[in-house]
Amino acid sequence: MACTTIVSVPTNVQTIKRFDCESYAGLRPIRNVRFMRNAESSIKLSMWSKLVVRASGDHEVKAEKSGKSIEQCETDVVAGNAPEAPPVPPKPAAPAGTPVIPAFPLKRRPRRNRRSPVLRAAFQESQLSPSNFVYPLFIHEGEEDAPIGAMPGCYRLGWRHGLLEEVSKARDVGVNSIVLFPKVPDALKTPTGDEAYNENGLVPRAIRLLKDKYPDLVIYTDVALDPYSSDGHDGICREDGVIMNDETVYQLCKQAVAQARAGADVISPSDMMDGRVGAIREALDDEGFQHVSIMSYTAKYASAFYGPFREALDSNPRFGDKKTYQMNPANYREALVEASADEAEGADMLLVKPALPYLDVIRLLRDNSSLPIAAYQVSGEYSMIKAAGVLKMIDEERVMMESLMCLRRAGADVILTYFALQAGRCLCGEKR
C-alpha cells in the first residue's frame, strides 16, 4: 500500500514556486486546495503550500487481502508457501561487440553512489539556495529603466519604480538580500566625493523607500568613493596621483553612518583602504548602530573582470589604475594578511572579488576563518556567460548554475551575483 505524507511549507516570502521532478523526487504540488477536513477539524490552507510525498510515485499497486492473521501469514512463509512477488529483473544486455572480461576486483567503486538521481541528491555535499544570493542592483535618478549594454538583462533602475519591481520579483523566488550601486549625476561628483554621505542622496533615499515597502529586506550597501568621485577612484587623489588612505577613510566613515541611518543592514567597504573596517566599526558604534554588520571586501583584486560594472556606473578612473590599493591577482598568501586585519578590526563577513577565477582564495579564507565568507561573481563573469549563451557556445542556464555551485563548494556562504533572480527562478522550477 502506498504511503502518502502531507508536508506544509510556509510561503509568506515565496521561496517555492513549483517543484521539478529532477530536483525534488517524489514531491508534487496540490493545486487549488483551500481546505482539508478530517473527523475533528477543518484546517485553512490559504497560507500554506501543500506537497504530497508518495512512496510509490503516481502508480499505486493494491493486492487483494486474504483475510489471514499475521500468525497464519508467518506460518505459510515458514512452510515454504510465500506469496508471489514479481520476478527478479533480468540483467540488462550489453551492446553487441562488448568484450567479455572478469569484473575488476575493486572493493570501492565510487560510481555506486552516483547511479541514480535519488542517490546523487542524498550524497550531494554542497547545496545551493536562493537564500545564498545577494542581488546587486544599479539605480539612477531617472524614472525609466536604462539597459546596460555590456550586461545583458541588467538595467539602471529608476529608484522609485523599477527598483521596487525588481526587488518584488526577487523576493517572489526567495532572494531577499540586495546590494545597491548608484549612478550618480556627474554634476554631483567632486574630488573628495562629498555626495557619498549626503543623507538625502540617491542611496539613502532608495534605502528608506525599500525599508518602507519591505521591512524585512536585507540591504547591503557599497562604501567607496568611486561612484561619487570626479576622478573615478575609490579614494581621494593627491595631485601626484597618490590615493590618500587616512583622509579617504574619514570620508568613508561618514558615508557608512549615512547609510546606516537610512536603514542599511550590512555596510560593505569595497575601497581596500588600510584600517577602514576598524574606523567604520567605531563610527557606527559611536552613532548607535552596533547592530549594523560589516561585510569587508577583504580580498578585492585589481582585476580585468570589472569592465562592464564600470560602464554601468560610469566610474572608470580618469587616470591611472587601482593597483596601489586593490590586490595583485598573482598573490595568494596576501589574502591572509587582509583577512587577519579585517577580523581584528571587527568585520562580520569576509568577501572575495572576483569569484570564479579566485576559488583558491575563497577556500583559503574558508579554511582559515570562522567568519562567513562571501564571493562576488562580478560583471565580467556574468557577461561572459551571457555572451557565450547567446552565441550557443554553452548552455547558459547549466553553466550559470554550475558556476554558482562551484562557489558554494569552494566555501562561499553568500554569493553576490547578477544571476540572483534568474538562478532563483531556476531553483524554484520556473522557466522564464
Coordinates of C-alpha atoms in Angstrom, one line a residue:
M1 CA 0.0 0.0 0.0
A2 CA 1.5 3.4 -1.0
C3 CA 2.4 5.8 1.8
T4 CA 1.3 9.4 1.4
T5 CA 2.5 12.3 3.6
I6 CA 1.3 15.9 3.5
V7 CA 4.1 18.4 4.0
S8 CA 3.3 22.0 4.9
V9 CA 5.6 24.8 3.6
P10 CA 5.0 28.4 4.7
T11 CA 5.1 30.8 1.8
N12 CA 4.8 34.3 3.2
V13 CA 8.1 35.0 1.3
Q14 CA 7.7 32.7 -1.7
T15 CA 10.7 30.6 -1.7
I16 CA 9.0 27.8 -3.7
K17 CA 7.1 28.4 -6.8
R18 CA 6.8 24.9 -8.1
F19 CA 8.9 21.8 -7.9
D20 CA 10.5 19.9 -10.7
C21 CA 10.9 16.1 -10.6
E22 CA 14.7 16.1 -11.0
S23 CA 15.4 18.3 -8.0
Y24 CA 12.7 17.1 -5.7
A25 CA 11.9 13.4 -6.4
G26 CA 8.6 12.3 -5.1
L27 CA 7.1 15.8 -4.5
R28 CA 4.2 17.1 -6.4
P29 CA 2.1 20.2 -5.6
I30 CA -1.6 20.0 -4.9
R31 CA -3.4 22.6 -7.0
N32 CA -6.3 24.8 -5.9
V33 CA -6.6 23.4 -2.4
R34 CA -8.0 25.7 0.3
F35 CA -9.5 23.3 2.9
M36 CA -8.7 19.9 4.3
R37 CA -11.2 18.1 6.6
N38 CA -10.9 15.2 8.9
A39 CA -13.2 13.9 11.7
E40 CA -12.1 16.6 14.2
S41 CA -11.2 19.8 12.4
S42 CA -11.2 22.0 9.4
I43 CA -7.8 23.4 8.6
K44 CA -7.5 26.5 6.5
L45 CA -4.7 26.2 3.9
S46 CA -4.7 29.5 2.2
M47 CA -1.3 30.5 3.6
W48 CA 0.4 27.1 3.1
S49 CA 1.6 25.2 0.1
K50 CA 0.7 21.5 0.4
L51 CA 3.0 18.9 -1.1
V52 CA 2.2 15.2 -1.4
V53 CA 5.0 12.8 -0.9
R54 CA 4.2 9.4 -2.4
A55 CA 6.4 6.4 -1.7
S56 CA 5.4 4.8 -4.9
G57 CA 5.1 7.8 -7.2
D58 CA 1.8 8.2 -9.1
H59 CA 1.3 4.4 -9.6
E60 CA -0.4 2.6 -6.7
V61 CA -0.4 -1.2 -6.7
K62 CA -3.0 -2.8 -4.5
A63 CA -3.0 -6.5 -3.7
E64 CA -6.3 -8.2 -2.6
K65 CA -6.3 -9.2 1.1
S66 CA -6.8 -12.8 2.0
G67 CA -8.1 -12.1 5.5
K68 CA -5.3 -14.2 7.1
S69 CA -3.9 -13.2 10.5
I70 CA -0.2 -12.3 11.0
E71 CA 0.4 -15.7 12.5
Q72 CA -1.2 -17.5 9.5
C73 CA 0.9 -15.4 7.1
E74 CA 4.1 -16.3 9.0
T75 CA 3.2 -20.0 9.1
D76 CA 2.7 -20.0 5.3
V77 CA 6.2 -18.5 4.8
V78 CA 7.8 -20.9 7.2
A79 CA 6.2 -23.8 5.3
G80 CA 7.6 -22.5 2.1
N81 CA 4.4 -21.1 0.8
A82 CA 5.4 -17.5 0.5
P83 CA 3.1 -15.2 -1.5
E84 CA 4.1 -14.5 -5.1
A85 CA 6.1 -11.4 -5.9
P86 CA 7.4 -10.0 -9.2
P87 CA 10.4 -12.0 -10.6
V88 CA 13.9 -10.7 -10.2
P89 CA 14.5 -8.4 -13.2
P90 CA 16.9 -9.8 -15.8
K91 CA 20.4 -8.3 -16.1
P92 CA 20.3 -5.7 -18.9
A93 CA 22.1 -6.9 -22.0
A94 CA 25.3 -5.2 -23.2
P95 CA 25.6 -4.0 -26.8
A96 CA 26.9 -6.4 -29.4
G97 CA 30.7 -6.4 -29.5
T98 CA 31.2 -5.6 -25.8
P99 CA 34.3 -7.6 -24.6
V100 CA 33.6 -10.3 -22.0
I101 CA 36.0 -9.9 -19.2
P102 CA 36.1 -10.8 -15.5
A103 CA 34.9 -8.0 -13.2
F104 CA 37.8 -5.9 -11.7
P105 CA 38.4 -6.9 -8.1
L106 CA 37.5 -3.5 -6.7
K107 CA 36.3 -3.1 -3.1
R108 CA 35.5 0.5 -3.6
R109 CA 33.5 1.8 -6.6
P110 CA 32.6 5.5 -6.2
R111 CA 30.1 5.2 -9.1
R112 CA 27.8 3.2 -6.8
N113 CA 26.9 6.5 -5.1
R114 CA 26.1 8.2 -8.4
R115 CA 23.9 5.7 -10.1
S116 CA 20.5 7.4 -9.6
P117 CA 19.1 10.9 -9.1
V118 CA 18.0 10.0 -5.6
L119 CA 21.4 8.7 -4.5
R120 CA 23.1 11.7 -6.1
A121 CA 20.8 14.1 -4.2
A122 CA 21.3 12.2 -1.0
F123 CA 25.1 12.4 -1.1
Q124 CA 25.4 16.0 -2.5
E125 CA 27.9 17.8 -0.4
S126 CA 27.1 21.4 -1.3
Q127 CA 23.6 22.9 -1.5
L128 CA 22.5 26.0 -3.4
S129 CA 19.5 28.1 -2.3
P130 CA 18.1 31.5 -3.2
S131 CA 18.9 32.5 0.4
N132 CA 22.6 32.3 -0.5
F133 CA 22.3 35.1 -3.1
V134 CA 22.7 38.8 -2.7
Y135 CA 21.3 40.6 -5.8
P136 CA 23.4 43.6 -7.0
L137 CA 21.1 46.4 -8.4
F138 CA 22.1 49.5 -10.2
I139 CA 20.0 52.6 -9.6
H140 CA 19.7 56.1 -11.0
E141 CA 17.7 59.2 -10.6
G142 CA 15.5 58.7 -13.7
E143 CA 12.1 57.2 -13.8
E144 CA 12.7 54.8 -16.7
D145 CA 15.0 51.7 -16.5
A146 CA 18.0 52.1 -18.8
P147 CA 19.6 48.8 -20.2
I148 CA 23.3 48.3 -19.7
G149 CA 24.8 47.4 -23.0
A150 CA 27.7 45.3 -21.6
M151 CA 25.5 43.4 -19.2
P152 CA 22.5 41.8 -21.0
G153 CA 19.5 41.6 -18.8
C154 CA 20.8 44.2 -16.3
Y155 CA 19.4 47.8 -16.0
R156 CA 20.0 51.1 -14.3
L157 CA 16.7 51.0 -12.4
G158 CA 14.6 54.0 -11.5
W159 CA 14.9 54.2 -7.7
R160 CA 11.1 54.9 -7.2
H161 CA 9.7 52.4 -9.8
G162 CA 11.9 49.8 -11.4
L163 CA 13.9 49.2 -8.2
L164 CA 10.7 48.2 -6.3
E165 CA 9.5 46.0 -9.1
E166 CA 12.9 44.2 -9.4
V167 CA 13.0 43.6 -5.6
S168 CA 9.5 42.2 -5.7
K169 CA 10.4 39.7 -8.4
A170 CA 13.5 38.6 -6.4
R171 CA 11.5 38.2 -3.2
D172 CA 9.0 36.0 -5.1
V173 CA 11.7 33.4 -5.6
G174 CA 13.3 33.7 -2.2
V175 CA 16.1 36.2 -2.9
N176 CA 15.6 38.7 0.0
S177 CA 19.1 40.3 0.0
I178 CA 20.2 43.1 -2.3
V179 CA 23.2 45.5 -2.6
L180 CA 22.8 48.9 -4.2
F181 CA 25.1 50.7 -6.6
P182 CA 24.3 54.2 -7.7
K183 CA 24.8 56.0 -11.0
V184 CA 25.5 59.5 -9.6
P185 CA 25.0 62.6 -11.9
D186 CA 28.3 64.0 -13.0
A187 CA 27.4 67.4 -11.6
L188 CA 27.5 66.0 -8.1
K189 CA 30.9 64.3 -8.4
T190 CA 33.8 66.0 -6.7
P191 CA 37.5 65.2 -6.0
T192 CA 36.6 64.4 -2.3
G193 CA 33.3 62.5 -3.1
D194 CA 31.2 64.5 -0.6
E195 CA 27.9 63.3 -2.2
A196 CA 28.7 59.9 -0.7
Y197 CA 27.5 61.0 2.7
N198 CA 24.6 63.2 1.6
E199 CA 21.7 61.8 3.8
N200 CA 19.2 62.7 1.1
G201 CA 21.4 61.3 -1.7
L202 CA 20.3 58.6 -4.1
V203 CA 21.3 55.6 -2.0
P204 CA 19.9 56.8 1.4
R205 CA 16.6 57.7 -0.4
A206 CA 16.4 54.3 -2.0
I207 CA 17.1 52.5 1.3
R208 CA 14.3 54.4 3.0
L209 CA 11.9 53.6 0.2
L210 CA 12.7 49.9 0.2
K211 CA 12.5 49.6 4.0
D212 CA 9.2 51.3 4.0
K213 CA 7.9 48.8 1.4
Y214 CA 9.8 45.7 2.5
P215 CA 10.8 46.0 6.2
D216 CA 12.4 42.5 6.2
L217 CA 14.5 43.1 3.1
V218 CA 18.2 42.8 3.9
I219 CA 20.0 45.7 2.3
Y220 CA 23.8 45.7 1.7
T221 CA 25.4 49.0 0.7
D222 CA 28.7 49.7 -1.1
V223 CA 31.1 52.0 0.8
A224 CA 33.7 53.6 -1.6
L225 CA 34.1 57.0 -3.2
D226 CA 34.4 55.9 -6.9
P227 CA 30.7 56.5 -7.9
Y228 CA 30.9 60.0 -6.3
S229 CA 34.5 60.9 -7.3
S230 CA 35.2 63.2 -10.3
D231 CA 38.5 61.2 -10.5
G232 CA 36.8 57.8 -10.6
H233 CA 39.0 56.3 -7.8
D234 CA 37.8 54.7 -4.6
G235 CA 39.7 57.3 -2.6
I236 CA 40.8 60.9 -2.6
C237 CA 43.6 61.5 -5.2
R238 CA 46.5 63.8 -4.4
E239 CA 47.8 65.9 -7.3
D240 CA 50.6 63.5 -8.0
G241 CA 48.0 60.6 -8.4
V242 CA 48.6 59.0 -5.0
I243 CA 45.4 57.8 -3.3
M244 CA 45.3 59.2 0.2
N245 CA 44.5 56.5 2.7
D246 CA 43.6 58.0 6.1
E247 CA 41.7 61.0 4.6
T248 CA 39.7 58.6 2.4
V249 CA 38.8 56.5 5.5
Y250 CA 37.5 59.6 7.2
Q251 CA 35.1 60.2 4.3
L252 CA 34.1 56.5 4.2
C253 CA 33.1 56.6 7.9
K254 CA 30.7 59.4 7.2
Q255 CA 29.3 57.5 4.2
A256 CA 28.8 54.4 6.3
V257 CA 26.9 56.3 9.0
A258 CA 24.6 58.0 6.5
Q259 CA 23.7 54.6 5.0
A260 CA 23.1 53.0 8.4
R261 CA 20.9 55.9 9.4
A262 CA 18.8 55.4 6.3
G263 CA 18.3 51.8 7.3
A264 CA 21.1 49.7 5.8
D265 CA 21.6 46.3 7.3
V266 CA 25.1 45.5 6.1
I267 CA 27.8 48.1 5.3
S268 CA 30.3 46.8 2.7
P269 CA 33.5 48.8 2.3
S270 CA 34.9 47.9 -1.1
D271 CA 37.6 50.6 -1.3
M272 CA 40.6 48.5 0.1
M273 CA 42.0 51.3 2.2
D274 CA 44.1 50.2 5.2
G275 CA 42.3 50.4 8.5
R276 CA 38.9 51.3 7.2
V277 CA 37.0 48.3 8.8
G278 CA 38.1 49.3 12.3
A279 CA 37.3 53.0 11.7
I280 CA 33.9 52.3 10.2
R281 CA 33.1 49.9 13.1
E282 CA 34.0 52.6 15.6
A283 CA 32.0 55.3 13.7
L284 CA 28.9 53.1 13.6
D285 CA 29.1 52.2 17.2
D286 CA 29.5 55.8 18.3
E287 CA 26.3 56.6 16.4
G288 CA 24.3 53.8 18.0
F289 CA 24.5 51.4 15.1
Q290 CA 26.0 48.5 16.9
H291 CA 23.5 46.2 15.2
V292 CA 24.7 47.1 11.6
S293 CA 27.0 44.5 10.2
I294 CA 30.2 45.0 8.1
M295 CA 31.0 42.8 5.1
S296 CA 34.5 43.7 4.2
Y297 CA 35.8 43.4 0.7
T298 CA 38.8 41.5 2.2
A299 CA 40.5 40.2 -1.0
K300 CA 39.5 42.5 -3.8
Y301 CA 41.8 42.1 -6.7
A302 CA 42.9 44.6 -9.3
S303 CA 41.0 42.6 -11.9
A304 CA 40.2 43.0 -15.6
F305 CA 36.8 41.4 -14.9
Y306 CA 35.3 44.6 -13.7
G307 CA 34.9 46.3 -17.1
P308 CA 31.1 46.0 -17.5
F309 CA 30.4 47.2 -14.0
R310 CA 32.4 50.4 -14.6
E311 CA 30.3 51.1 -17.7
A312 CA 27.1 50.6 -15.7
L313 CA 28.2 53.3 -13.2
D314 CA 30.3 55.4 -15.5
S315 CA 33.0 55.1 -12.8
N316 CA 36.2 54.3 -14.8
P317 CA 39.3 56.0 -13.3
R318 CA 40.0 59.3 -15.1
F319 CA 43.8 58.4 -14.9
G320 CA 46.0 55.6 -13.8
D321 CA 44.6 52.3 -12.3
K322 CA 43.7 50.9 -8.9
K323 CA 46.7 48.7 -8.4
T324 CA 48.1 50.7 -5.4
Y325 CA 45.1 49.7 -3.3
Q326 CA 43.5 46.6 -4.9
M327 CA 45.4 43.3 -4.6
N328 CA 47.7 41.9 -7.2
P329 CA 46.0 38.9 -9.0
A330 CA 49.3 37.0 -8.7
N331 CA 49.1 37.0 -4.8
Y332 CA 47.6 34.3 -2.7
R333 CA 49.1 34.5 0.8
E334 CA 48.4 38.2 0.9
A335 CA 44.7 37.5 1.3
L336 CA 45.5 36.1 4.8
V337 CA 47.1 39.3 5.8
E338 CA 44.0 41.3 4.8
A339 CA 41.7 38.7 6.4
S340 CA 43.6 38.8 9.7
A341 CA 43.4 42.6 9.8
D342 CA 39.7 42.7 8.9
E343 CA 38.8 40.1 11.6
A344 CA 40.8 42.0 14.2
E345 CA 39.1 45.3 13.3
G346 CA 35.6 43.9 13.7
A347 CA 34.4 42.6 10.3
D348 CA 31.4 40.3 10.4
M349 CA 31.9 38.8 6.9
L350 CA 34.8 38.5 4.5
L351 CA 34.4 38.8 0.8
V352 CA 36.5 37.7 -2.2
K353 CA 36.2 39.5 -5.5
P354 CA 36.1 38.3 -8.3
A355 CA 34.7 34.9 -7.6
L356 CA 35.2 32.1 -10.1
P357 CA 38.9 32.9 -11.1
Y358 CA 39.7 33.1 -7.3
L359 CA 38.2 29.8 -6.0
D360 CA 41.5 29.1 -4.3
V361 CA 41.3 32.3 -2.3
I362 CA 37.7 31.6 -1.3
R363 CA 38.9 28.2 0.0
L364 CA 41.9 29.8 1.7
L365 CA 39.7 32.1 3.7
R366 CA 37.2 29.4 4.4
D367 CA 39.9 27.2 5.9
N368 CA 41.5 30.0 8.0
S369 CA 38.5 31.9 9.3
S370 CA 35.3 31.1 11.2
L371 CA 33.5 34.2 9.8
P372 CA 31.0 33.8 6.9
I373 CA 32.7 34.0 3.5
A374 CA 31.1 35.9 0.6
A375 CA 32.1 35.8 -3.0
Y376 CA 31.2 38.4 -5.7
Q377 CA 30.5 36.9 -9.1
V378 CA 31.4 40.1 -10.9
S379 CA 30.2 41.7 -14.1
G380 CA 32.8 40.2 -16.4
E381 CA 32.0 36.7 -15.2
Y382 CA 28.3 37.4 -15.8
S383 CA 28.7 39.0 -19.2
M384 CA 30.9 36.2 -20.5
I385 CA 28.4 33.5 -19.6
K386 CA 25.6 35.6 -21.1
A387 CA 27.5 36.2 -24.3
A388 CA 28.5 32.6 -24.8
G389 CA 24.9 31.6 -24.1
V390 CA 23.6 34.0 -26.8
L391 CA 26.2 32.5 -29.3
K392 CA 25.0 29.0 -28.4
M393 CA 28.6 28.1 -27.4
I394 CA 27.3 26.9 -24.0
D395 CA 24.1 26.0 -22.2
E396 CA 23.7 29.3 -20.3
E397 CA 21.4 28.0 -17.6
R398 CA 23.5 24.9 -16.8
V399 CA 26.8 26.9 -16.8
M400 CA 25.2 29.6 -14.6
M401 CA 24.1 27.0 -12.0
E402 CA 27.4 25.1 -12.2
S403 CA 29.4 28.3 -11.6
L404 CA 27.3 29.2 -8.6
M405 CA 27.5 25.7 -7.1
C406 CA 31.3 25.8 -7.6
L407 CA 31.4 28.9 -5.4
R408 CA 29.4 27.2 -2.7
R409 CA 31.7 24.1 -3.0
A410 CA 34.8 26.3 -2.6
G411 CA 33.4 27.7 0.7
A412 CA 31.3 30.7 0.0
D413 CA 28.3 31.2 2.3
V414 CA 27.0 34.2 0.4
I415 CA 27.2 34.9 -3.3
L416 CA 26.8 38.4 -4.8
T417 CA 25.6 37.6 -8.4
Y418 CA 23.7 39.4 -11.2
F419 CA 22.2 35.9 -11.8
A420 CA 20.4 36.0 -8.5
L421 CA 16.9 36.4 -9.9
Q422 CA 17.4 34.1 -12.9
A423 CA 19.1 31.4 -10.7
G424 CA 16.4 31.8 -8.0
R425 CA 13.7 31.1 -10.6
C426 CA 15.7 28.1 -11.8
L427 CA 15.9 26.7 -8.3
C428 CA 12.2 27.2 -7.8
G429 CA 11.4 25.4 -11.1
E430 CA 10.3 28.5 -13.0
K431 CA 11.2 28.8 -16.7
R432 CA 11.0 32.4 -17.8

